[in-house]
XYZ file of C-alpha atoms in Angstrom:
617
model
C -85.739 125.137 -8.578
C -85.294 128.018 -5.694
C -89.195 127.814 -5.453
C -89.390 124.161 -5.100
C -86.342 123.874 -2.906
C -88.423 126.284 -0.358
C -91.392 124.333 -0.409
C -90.066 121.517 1.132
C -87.224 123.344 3.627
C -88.967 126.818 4.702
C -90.932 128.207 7.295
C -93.240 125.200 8.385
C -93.253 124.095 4.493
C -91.660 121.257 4.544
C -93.142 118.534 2.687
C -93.872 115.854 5.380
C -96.697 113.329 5.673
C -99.002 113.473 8.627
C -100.929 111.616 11.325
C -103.146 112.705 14.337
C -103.602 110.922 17.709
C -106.993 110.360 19.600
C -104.595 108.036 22.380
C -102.229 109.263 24.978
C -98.192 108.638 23.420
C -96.262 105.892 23.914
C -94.823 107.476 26.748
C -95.308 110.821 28.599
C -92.679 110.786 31.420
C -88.975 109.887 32.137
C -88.404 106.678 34.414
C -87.698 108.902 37.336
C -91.643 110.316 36.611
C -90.576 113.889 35.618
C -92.279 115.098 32.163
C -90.860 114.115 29.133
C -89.727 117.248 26.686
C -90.181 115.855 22.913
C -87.232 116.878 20.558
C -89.056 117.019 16.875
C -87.024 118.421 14.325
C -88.758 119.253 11.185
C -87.373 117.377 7.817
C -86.941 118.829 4.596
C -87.728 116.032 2.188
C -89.661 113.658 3.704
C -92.072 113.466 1.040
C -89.627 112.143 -1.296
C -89.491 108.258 -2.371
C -86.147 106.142 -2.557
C -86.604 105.758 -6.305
C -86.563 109.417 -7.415
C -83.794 110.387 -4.888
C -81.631 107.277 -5.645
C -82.803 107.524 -10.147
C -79.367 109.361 -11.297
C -81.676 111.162 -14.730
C -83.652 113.059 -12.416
C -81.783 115.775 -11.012
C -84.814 118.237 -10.503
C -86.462 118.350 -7.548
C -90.098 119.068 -8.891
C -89.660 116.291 -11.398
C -88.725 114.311 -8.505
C -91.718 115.036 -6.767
C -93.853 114.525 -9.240
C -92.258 111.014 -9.644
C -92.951 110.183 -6.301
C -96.810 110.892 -6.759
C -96.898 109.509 -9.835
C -95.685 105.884 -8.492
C -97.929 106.449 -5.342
C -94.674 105.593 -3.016
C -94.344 105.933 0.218
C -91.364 109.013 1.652
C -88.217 108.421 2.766
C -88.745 106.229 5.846
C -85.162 104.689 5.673
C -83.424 108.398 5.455
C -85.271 109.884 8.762
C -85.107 106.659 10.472
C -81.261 107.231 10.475
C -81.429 110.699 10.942
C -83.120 110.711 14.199
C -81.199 107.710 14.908
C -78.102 109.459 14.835
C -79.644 111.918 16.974
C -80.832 109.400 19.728
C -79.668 106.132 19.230
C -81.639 103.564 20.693
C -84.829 104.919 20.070
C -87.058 107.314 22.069
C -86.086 107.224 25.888
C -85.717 109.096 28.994
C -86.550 112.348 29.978
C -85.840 113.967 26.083
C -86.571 112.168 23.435
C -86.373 112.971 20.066
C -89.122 112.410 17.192
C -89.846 114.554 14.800
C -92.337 117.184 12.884
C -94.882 116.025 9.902
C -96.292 118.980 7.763
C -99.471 118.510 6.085
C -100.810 121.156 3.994
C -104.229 121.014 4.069
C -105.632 122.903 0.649
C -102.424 120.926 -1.066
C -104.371 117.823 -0.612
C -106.596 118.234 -3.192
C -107.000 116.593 -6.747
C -109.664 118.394 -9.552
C -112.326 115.553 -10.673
C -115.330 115.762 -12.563
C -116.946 116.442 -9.418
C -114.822 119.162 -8.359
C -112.060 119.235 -5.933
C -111.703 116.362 -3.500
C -109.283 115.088 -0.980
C -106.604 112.926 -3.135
C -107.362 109.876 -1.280
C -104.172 107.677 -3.023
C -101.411 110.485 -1.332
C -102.931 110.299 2.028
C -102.665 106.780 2.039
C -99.246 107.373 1.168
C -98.699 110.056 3.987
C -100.429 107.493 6.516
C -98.316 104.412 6.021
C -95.243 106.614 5.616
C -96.064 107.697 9.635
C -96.745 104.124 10.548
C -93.562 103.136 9.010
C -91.815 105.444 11.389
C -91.524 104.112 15.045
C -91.012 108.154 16.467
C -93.175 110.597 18.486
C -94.538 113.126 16.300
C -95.743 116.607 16.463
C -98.695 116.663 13.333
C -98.883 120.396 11.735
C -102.177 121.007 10.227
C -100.530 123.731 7.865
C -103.125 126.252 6.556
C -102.019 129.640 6.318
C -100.347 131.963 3.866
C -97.876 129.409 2.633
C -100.105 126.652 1.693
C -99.654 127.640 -1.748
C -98.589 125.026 -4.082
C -101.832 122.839 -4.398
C -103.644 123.294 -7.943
C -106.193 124.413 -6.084
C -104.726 127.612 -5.658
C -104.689 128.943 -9.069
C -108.820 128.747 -8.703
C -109.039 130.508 -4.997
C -107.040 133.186 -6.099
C -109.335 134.614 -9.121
C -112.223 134.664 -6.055
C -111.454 137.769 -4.275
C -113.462 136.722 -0.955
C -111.079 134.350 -0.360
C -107.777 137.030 -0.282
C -106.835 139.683 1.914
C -106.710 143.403 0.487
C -105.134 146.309 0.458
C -107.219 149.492 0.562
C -107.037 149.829 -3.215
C -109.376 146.899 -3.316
C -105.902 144.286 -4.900
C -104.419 141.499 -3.075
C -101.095 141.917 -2.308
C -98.809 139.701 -4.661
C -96.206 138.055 -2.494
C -93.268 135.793 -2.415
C -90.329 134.668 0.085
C -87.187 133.959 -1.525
C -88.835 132.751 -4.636
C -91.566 130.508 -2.989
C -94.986 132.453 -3.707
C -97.361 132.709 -0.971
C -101.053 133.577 -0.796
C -102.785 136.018 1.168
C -105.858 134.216 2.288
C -108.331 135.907 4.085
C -108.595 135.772 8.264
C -112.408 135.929 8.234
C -113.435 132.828 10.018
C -117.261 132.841 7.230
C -116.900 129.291 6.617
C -118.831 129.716 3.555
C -116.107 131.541 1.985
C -114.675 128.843 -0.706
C -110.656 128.982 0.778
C -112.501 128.623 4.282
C -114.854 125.506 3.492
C -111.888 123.725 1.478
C -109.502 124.358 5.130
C -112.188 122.832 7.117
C -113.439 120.261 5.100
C -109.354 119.280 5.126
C -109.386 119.065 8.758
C -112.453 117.168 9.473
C -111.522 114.622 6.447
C -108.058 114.216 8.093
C -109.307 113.726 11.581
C -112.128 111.013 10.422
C -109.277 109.226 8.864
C -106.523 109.172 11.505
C -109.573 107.568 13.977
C -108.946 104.491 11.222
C -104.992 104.117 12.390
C -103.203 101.397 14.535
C -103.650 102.777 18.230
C -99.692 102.412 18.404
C -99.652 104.850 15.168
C -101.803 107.242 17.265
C -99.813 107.217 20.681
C -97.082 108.039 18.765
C -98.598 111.474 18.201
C -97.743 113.919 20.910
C -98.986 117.635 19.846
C -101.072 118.537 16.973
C -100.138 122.252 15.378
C -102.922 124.388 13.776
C -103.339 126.511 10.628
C -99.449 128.293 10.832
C -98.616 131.581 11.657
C -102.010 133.641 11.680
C -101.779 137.186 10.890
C -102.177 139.994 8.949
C -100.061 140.739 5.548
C -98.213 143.703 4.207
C -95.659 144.370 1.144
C -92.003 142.948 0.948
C -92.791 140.088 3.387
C -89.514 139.256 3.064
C -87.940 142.326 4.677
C -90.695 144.647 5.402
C -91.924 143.822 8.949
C -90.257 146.373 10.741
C -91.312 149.054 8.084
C -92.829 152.229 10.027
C -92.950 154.969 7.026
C -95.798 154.198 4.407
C -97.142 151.480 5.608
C -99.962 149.160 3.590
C -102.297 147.087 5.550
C -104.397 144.337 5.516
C -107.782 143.565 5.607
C -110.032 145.984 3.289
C -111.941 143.577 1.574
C -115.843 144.493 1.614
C -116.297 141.355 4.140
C -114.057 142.773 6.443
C -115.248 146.377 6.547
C -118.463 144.917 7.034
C -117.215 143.144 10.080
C -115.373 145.913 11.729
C -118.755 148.129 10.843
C -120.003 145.378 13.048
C -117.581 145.436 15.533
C -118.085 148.757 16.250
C -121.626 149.039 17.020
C -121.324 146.638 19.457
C -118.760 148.215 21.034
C -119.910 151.878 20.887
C -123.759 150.859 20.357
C -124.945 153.851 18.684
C -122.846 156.388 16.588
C -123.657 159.544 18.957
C -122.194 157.324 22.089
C -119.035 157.070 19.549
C -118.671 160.678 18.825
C -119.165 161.300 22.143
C -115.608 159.020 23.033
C -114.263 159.645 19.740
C -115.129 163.077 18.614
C -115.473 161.416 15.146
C -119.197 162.601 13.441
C -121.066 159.931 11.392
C -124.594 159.394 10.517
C -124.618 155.745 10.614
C -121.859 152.585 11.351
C -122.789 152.207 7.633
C -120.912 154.939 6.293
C -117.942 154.392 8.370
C -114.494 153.540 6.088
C -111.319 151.806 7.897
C -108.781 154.715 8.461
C -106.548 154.387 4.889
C -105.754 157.469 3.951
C -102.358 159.490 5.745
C -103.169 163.127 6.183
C -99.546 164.407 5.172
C -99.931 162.860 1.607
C -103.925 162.824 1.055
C -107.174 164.365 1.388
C -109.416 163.265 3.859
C -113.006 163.336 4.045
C -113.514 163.386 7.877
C -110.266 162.927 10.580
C -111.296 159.448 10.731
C -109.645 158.624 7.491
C -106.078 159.232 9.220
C -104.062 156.324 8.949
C -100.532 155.702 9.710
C -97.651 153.637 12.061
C -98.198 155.842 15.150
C -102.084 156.934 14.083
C -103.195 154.626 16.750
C -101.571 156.617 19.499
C -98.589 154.603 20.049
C -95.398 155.788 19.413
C -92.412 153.272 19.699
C -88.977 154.248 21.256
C -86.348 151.089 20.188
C -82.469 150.454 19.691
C -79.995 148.111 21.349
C -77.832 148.379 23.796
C -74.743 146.132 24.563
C -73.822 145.567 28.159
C -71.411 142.805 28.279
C -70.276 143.586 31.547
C -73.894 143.838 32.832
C -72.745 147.308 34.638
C -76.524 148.317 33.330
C -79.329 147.496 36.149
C -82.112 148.999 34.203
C -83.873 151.511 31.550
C -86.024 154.294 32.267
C -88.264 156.236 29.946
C -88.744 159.892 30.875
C -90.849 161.942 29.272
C -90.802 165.637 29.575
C -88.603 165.369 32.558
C -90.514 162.666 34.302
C -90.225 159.616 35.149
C -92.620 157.661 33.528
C -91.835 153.617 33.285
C -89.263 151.035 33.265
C -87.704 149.970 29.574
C -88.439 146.684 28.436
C -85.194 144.859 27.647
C -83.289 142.046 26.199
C -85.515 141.881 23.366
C -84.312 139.780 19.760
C -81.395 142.016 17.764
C -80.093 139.325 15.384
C -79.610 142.183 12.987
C -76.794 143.862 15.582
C -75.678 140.123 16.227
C -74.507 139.929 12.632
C -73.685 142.847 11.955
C -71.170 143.182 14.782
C -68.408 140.556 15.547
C -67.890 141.559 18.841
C -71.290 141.211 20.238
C -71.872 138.177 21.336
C -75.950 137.924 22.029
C -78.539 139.147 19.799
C -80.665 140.050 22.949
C -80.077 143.642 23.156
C -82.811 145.156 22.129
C -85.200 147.231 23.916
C -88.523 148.958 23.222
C -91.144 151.164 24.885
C -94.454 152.390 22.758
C -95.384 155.334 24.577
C -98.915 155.899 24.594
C -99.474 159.948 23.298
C -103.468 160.156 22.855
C -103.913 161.594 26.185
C -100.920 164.074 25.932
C -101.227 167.895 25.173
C -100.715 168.946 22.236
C -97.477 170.693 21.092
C -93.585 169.488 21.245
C -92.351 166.287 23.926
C -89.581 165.001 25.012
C -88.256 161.836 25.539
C -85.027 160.338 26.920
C -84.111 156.717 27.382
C -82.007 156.670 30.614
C -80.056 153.397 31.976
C -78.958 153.269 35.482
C -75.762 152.080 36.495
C -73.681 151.901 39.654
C -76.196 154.304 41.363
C -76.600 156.850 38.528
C -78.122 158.098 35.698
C -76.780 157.987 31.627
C -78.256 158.961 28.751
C -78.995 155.937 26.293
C -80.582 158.371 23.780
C -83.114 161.116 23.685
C -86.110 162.596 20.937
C -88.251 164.994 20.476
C -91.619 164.905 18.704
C -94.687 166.740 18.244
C -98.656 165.953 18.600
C -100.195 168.053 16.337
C -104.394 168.825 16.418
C -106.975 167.473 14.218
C -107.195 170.394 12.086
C -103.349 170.857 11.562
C -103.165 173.745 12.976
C -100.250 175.062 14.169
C -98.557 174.356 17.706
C -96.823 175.834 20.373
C -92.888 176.815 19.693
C -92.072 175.835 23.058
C -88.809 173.969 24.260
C -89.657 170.850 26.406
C -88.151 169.946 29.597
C -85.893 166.950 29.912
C -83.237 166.032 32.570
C -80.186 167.900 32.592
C -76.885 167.218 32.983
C -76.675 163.233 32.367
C -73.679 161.639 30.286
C -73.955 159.361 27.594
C -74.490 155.419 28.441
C -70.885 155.337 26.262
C -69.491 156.272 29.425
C -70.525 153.660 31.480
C -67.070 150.453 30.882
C -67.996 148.119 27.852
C -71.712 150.098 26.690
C -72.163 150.443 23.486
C -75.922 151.640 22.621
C -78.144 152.914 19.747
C -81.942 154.790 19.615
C -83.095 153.556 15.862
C -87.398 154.708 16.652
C -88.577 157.451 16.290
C -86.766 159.955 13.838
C -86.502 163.533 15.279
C -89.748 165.573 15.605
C -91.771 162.827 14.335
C -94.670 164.385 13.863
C -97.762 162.502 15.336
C -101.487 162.492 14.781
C -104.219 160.587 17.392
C -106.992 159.044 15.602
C -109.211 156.417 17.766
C -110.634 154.988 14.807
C -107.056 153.932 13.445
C -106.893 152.037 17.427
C -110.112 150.953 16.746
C -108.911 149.620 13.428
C -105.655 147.723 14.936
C -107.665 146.117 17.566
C -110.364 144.694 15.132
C -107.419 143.218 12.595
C -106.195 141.312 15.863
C -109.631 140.144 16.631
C -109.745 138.798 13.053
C -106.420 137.093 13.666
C -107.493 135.395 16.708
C -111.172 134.468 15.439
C -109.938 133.274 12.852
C -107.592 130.961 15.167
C -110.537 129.804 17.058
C -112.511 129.012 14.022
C -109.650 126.596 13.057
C -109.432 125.319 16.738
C -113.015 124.832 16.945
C -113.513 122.973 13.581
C -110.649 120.658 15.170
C -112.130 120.026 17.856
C -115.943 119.085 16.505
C -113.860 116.370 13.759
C -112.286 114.797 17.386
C -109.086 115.909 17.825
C -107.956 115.953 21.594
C -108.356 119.278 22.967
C -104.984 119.027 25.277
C -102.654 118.004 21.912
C -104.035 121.276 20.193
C -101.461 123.803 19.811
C -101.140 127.396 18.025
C -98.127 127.357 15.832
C -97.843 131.703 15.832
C -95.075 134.437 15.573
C -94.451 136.633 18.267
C -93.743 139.946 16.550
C -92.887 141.907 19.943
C -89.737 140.399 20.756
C -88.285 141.387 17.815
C -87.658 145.107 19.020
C -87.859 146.656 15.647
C -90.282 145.072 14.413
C -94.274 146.866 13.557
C -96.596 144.794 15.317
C -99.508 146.409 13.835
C -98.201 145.242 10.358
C -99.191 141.171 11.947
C -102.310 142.045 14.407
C -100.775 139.116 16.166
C -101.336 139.768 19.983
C -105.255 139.133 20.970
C -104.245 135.513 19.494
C -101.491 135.516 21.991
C -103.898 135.582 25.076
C -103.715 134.179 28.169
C -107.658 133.629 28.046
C -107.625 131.434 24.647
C -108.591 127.853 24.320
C -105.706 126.407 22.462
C -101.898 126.117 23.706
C -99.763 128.401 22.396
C -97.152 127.055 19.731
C -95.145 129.990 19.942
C -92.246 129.968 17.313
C -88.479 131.096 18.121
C -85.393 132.198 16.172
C -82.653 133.932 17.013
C -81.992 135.519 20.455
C -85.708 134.370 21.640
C -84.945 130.248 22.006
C -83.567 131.780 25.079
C -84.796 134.891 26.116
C -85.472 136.644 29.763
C -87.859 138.783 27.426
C -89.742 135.777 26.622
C -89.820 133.696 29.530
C -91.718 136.860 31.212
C -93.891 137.460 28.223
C -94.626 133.840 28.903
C -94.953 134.331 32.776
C -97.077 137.680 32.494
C -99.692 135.848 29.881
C -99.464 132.844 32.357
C -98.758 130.259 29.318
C -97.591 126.629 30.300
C -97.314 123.774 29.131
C -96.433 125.303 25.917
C -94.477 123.981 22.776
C -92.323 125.441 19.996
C -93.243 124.599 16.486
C -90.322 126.025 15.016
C -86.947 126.971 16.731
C -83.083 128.013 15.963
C -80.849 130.460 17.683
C -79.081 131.397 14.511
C -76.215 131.891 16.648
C -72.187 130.735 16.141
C -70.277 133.288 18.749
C -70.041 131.512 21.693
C -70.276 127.843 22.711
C -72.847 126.167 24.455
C -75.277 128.634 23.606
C -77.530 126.129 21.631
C -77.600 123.623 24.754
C -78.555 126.329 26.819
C -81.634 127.315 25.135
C -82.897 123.922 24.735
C -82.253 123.427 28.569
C -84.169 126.091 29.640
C -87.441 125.179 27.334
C -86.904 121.883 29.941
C -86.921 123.895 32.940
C -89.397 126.674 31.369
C -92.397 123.617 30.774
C -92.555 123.221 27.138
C -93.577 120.188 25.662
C -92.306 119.951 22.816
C -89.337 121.795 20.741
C -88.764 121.933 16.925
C -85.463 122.398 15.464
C -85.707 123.967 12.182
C -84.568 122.394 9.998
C -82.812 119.396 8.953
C -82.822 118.125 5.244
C -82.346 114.679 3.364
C -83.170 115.855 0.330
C -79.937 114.630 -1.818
C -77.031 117.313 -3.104
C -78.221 117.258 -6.703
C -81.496 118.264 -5.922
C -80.420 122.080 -4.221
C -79.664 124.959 -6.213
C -76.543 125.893 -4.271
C -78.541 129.595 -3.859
C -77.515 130.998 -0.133
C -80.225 132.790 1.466
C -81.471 132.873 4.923
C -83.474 130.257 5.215
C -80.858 127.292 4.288
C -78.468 128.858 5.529
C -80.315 127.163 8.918
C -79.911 124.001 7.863
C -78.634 121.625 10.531
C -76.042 119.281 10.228
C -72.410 118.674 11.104
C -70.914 120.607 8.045
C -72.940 123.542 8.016
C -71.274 126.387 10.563
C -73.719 129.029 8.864
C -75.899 130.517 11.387
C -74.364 127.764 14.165
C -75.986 125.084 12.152
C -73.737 122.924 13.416
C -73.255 123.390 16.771
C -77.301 122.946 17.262
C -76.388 119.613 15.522
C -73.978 118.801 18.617
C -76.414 120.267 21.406
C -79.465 118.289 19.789
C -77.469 115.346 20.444
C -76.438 115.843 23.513
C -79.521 117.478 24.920
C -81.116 114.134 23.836
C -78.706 112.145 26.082
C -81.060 113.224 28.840
């Protein structure tokens, strides 16, 4: 039931029919001529027909499902009418209006026949006349990624290992989020692989049939989202992204090591050029390996097996601090006694913000990866310093070490720092904490393992462009594309390395970002610079919830400033009209988001309220 219930409420799942637009909407500004910023909630449920919801014998939402397919019906046009009625009544008008999100899983679209697999013609009718039936804007998510998972065309890609991701032992990782099962499918853009050719082929059969709709049907279609949120995998995807001990990537399947063999001839050109940069010996890009092997725990052939969190030369200095009476004008990060840059700041915490009642943002985190592969070997300091009213406090302070190649041992010296500050405690209303790195982390520099990172986010955003590209050649409009990715650096504790995320993040890439939002980054300082600094406009947010209930008005604010900040489009996540019997009355994060007027969880309700009057506009 928990599995089922997921499908059609989590994470971009939700079981919605689609449509695509080759027309310009209905309408694209307010009557005073400024922009119009679409409201498009996604709806758990919509897949479902009258019949099975209303039938009192079937009380299981698969069974239901199945129903529905089995009487070809159309979804629940009636429910989300009144839903978004209630939201804006009156229909779509002024300068926000609100429509709504359709997910279409791509590989879920297929039916086995004695030919093979093939697009299930009879449910995309379905889907279609279910989107004519509903007189709304729409934002149409092309859903492709990990989590399209429930087709029966799954249980055949996953006995072919080109088409999965894998661990360095040569397995796929085996994965789940709170009890819905999800796929690692490979980032390689070969569109020969077999996952690859059945994503496409999805695309370009559900472009060629959307040029077939009403033109009204396809005004009505405002952004088109691609694939889901790209990146790499790693274990306990439920809890494990901000894991920095141990950590498993993703991708060592042969393709991929053949690929980043690739990728580093052309950037090096011959090996002696790389030994030369790298100090890392090979006879040929043949023989190279990924880094996979941490030289604490294993034995390495050559340095160039080293592989860990900070291997790459980073090492991240994060924790929170809560400043409620703003006496804080800044962070410093000095390193051996000097100055060295400004803190980042304000970054997502909803882990403090739930954990303590008496802060009242979950933007307090901040973050700084120091960059060590240049530094001397031996023992460093670090302090995080925050100004305030003139002077200097200490937010925290480690030390760690850089130790050589060869292990051998370092230099017993004691580093310098600055003397004589007091702690940020001191400083009315501060309350801080330093959570990365643990004291005398020890830390070893291997430019293969940076190598390595950068060519798992060059997969990720490939990969991306493969998708965008194979929309574009079936006809979709190239200014409705959007991404529809995670943004793993405002979340300060998160591993960004564990995603590979950020090259697909670009200000130089051809698609607009769909950049989803929970928690403390719907309205964020952090990420209306990261947004400023990458120079992305015109933007939209595929998924979106504050996950807040402290203080009022919060909710309204956020939406307001994705009007001021350009977007075109916003997504609350999620609403449901899947009926009472149907749920499994299991709390977990995900429903606890669930909006509507008698949910407080996570400030369910209150987006309720701000949805509705933010639509007033």
């Amino acid at each position: 039931m928990l599995s089922t219930w997921i499908r059609l409420t989590c994470c971009g799942l939700l079981a919605l029919p689609a449509s695509l637009s080759l027309a310009q909407p209905a309408s694209t500004s307010s009557p005073a001529g400024e922009s119009v910023m679409w409201i498009t909630p996604s709806i758990g449920g919509m897949a479902l027909c009258d019949k099975a919801m209303d039938d009192p014998k079937i009380t299981d939402l698969a069974v239901a499902d199945q129903e529905c397919r089995k009487r070809k019906a159309d979804g629940a046009v009636a429910a989300v009418t009144r839903l978004l009625d209630t939201l804006e009544p009156g229909g779509p008008q002024g300068r926000v209006q609100v429509g709504y999100t359709a997910t279409l899983q791509l590989l879920d679209l297929y039916r086995k026949t004695p030919k093979g697999w093939e697009i299930d013609q009879e449910r995309l009718n379905s889907i279609f006349r279910t989107i004519e039936k509903i007189k709304r804007p729409v934002v149409l998510y092309l859903s492709s990624s990990h989590f399209d998972s429930q087709g029966p065309i799954t249980e055949e890609l996953i006995k072919d290992p080109r088409n999965l991701l894998q661990l360095k032992n040569g397995k796929p990782l085996e994965l789940g989020y709170f009890g819905y099962r999800i796929v690692p499918y490979t980032l390689l853009a070969d569109p020969t692989i077999p996952v690859n050719r059945y994503r496409f082929e999805a695309v370009r059969h559900v472009a060629k049939r959307i040029k077939a709709m009403p033109e009204a049907v396809r005004k009505r279609v405002i952004a088109i989202t691609l694939a889901g949120e790209l990146h790499h995998l790693f274990p306990d995807f439920e809890h494990g992204m901000g894991a920095y001990a141990d950590i498993q990537v993703t991708d060592y399947s042969p393709g991929s090591v053949a690929g980043f063999r690739s990728w580093l001839q052309k950037k090096y050109g011959t090996v002696s050029a790389m030994q030369e940069k790298t100090g890392l010996a090979y006879a040929s890009f043949d023989v190279i390996q990924p880094p996979a092997k941490d030289i604490r725990k294993e034995t390495l052939s050559t340095f160039g097996d080293h592989y860990d969190a900070f291997a790459d030369g980073t090492l991240p200095f994060t924790g929170w601090l809560w400043d409620p009476l703003k006496k804080v004008t800044r962070l410093d990060l000095y390193v051996d006694g000097k100055l060295l840059a400004e803190v980042p700041y304000g970054m997502n915490r909803l882990d403090v913000y739930r954990a303590e009642a008496s802060i009242t943002s979950p933007n307090t985190g901040f973050r700084y990866d120091l960059d060590y592969s240049q530094m001397r070997v031996g023992k460093h300091r670090v302090q995080v310093v925050a100004m305030s009213g003139g002077s200097r406090y200490l937010v925290g302070e480690r030390d760690f070490v850089i130790v050589p190649r060869d292990q051998s041992s370092v230099p017993n010296t004691t580093p310098v720092s600055v003397n004589g500050l007091k702690g940020v405690d001191k400083v009315e209303g501060v309350r801080s904490w330093l959570d990365l790195p643990k004291s005398l982390q020890d830390v070893y520099f291997n430019p293969l393992a940076r190598d390595w990172n950068a060519y798992r986010e060059v997969q990720v955003r490939d990969f991306t462009q493969a998708f965008h590209d194979v929309a574009l050649k079936a006809g979709l409009p190239r200014d409705k594309l959007y991404s529809h990715q995670i943004v793993p650096q405002v979340n300060s504790t998160w591993n960004p390395q564990l995603f590979a995320a950020d090259l697909s993040l670009a200000a130089d890439v051809p698609w607009k970002q769909g950049l989803n939002m929970y928690g403390g980054a719907t309205d964020s300082a952090w990420m209306r610079k990261f947004l400023a600094d990458r120079k992305i406009s015109d933007y939209g947010v595929p998924e979106f919830n504050p996950q807040q209930w402290k203080t009022p008005g919060v909710h309204l604010a956020a939406l307001q400033s994705h009007l001021k900040g350009g977007a075109r489009f916003v997504s609350p996540y999620y609403f449901s009209i899947i009926p009472d019997k149907f749920k499994a009355g299991v709390e977990h994060s995900v429903n606890r988001m669930e909006i509507g007027p008698t949910n407080p969880k996570d400030g369910s309700d209150a987006l309720y309220q701000a949805i509705i009057e933010f639509a007033r506009q």
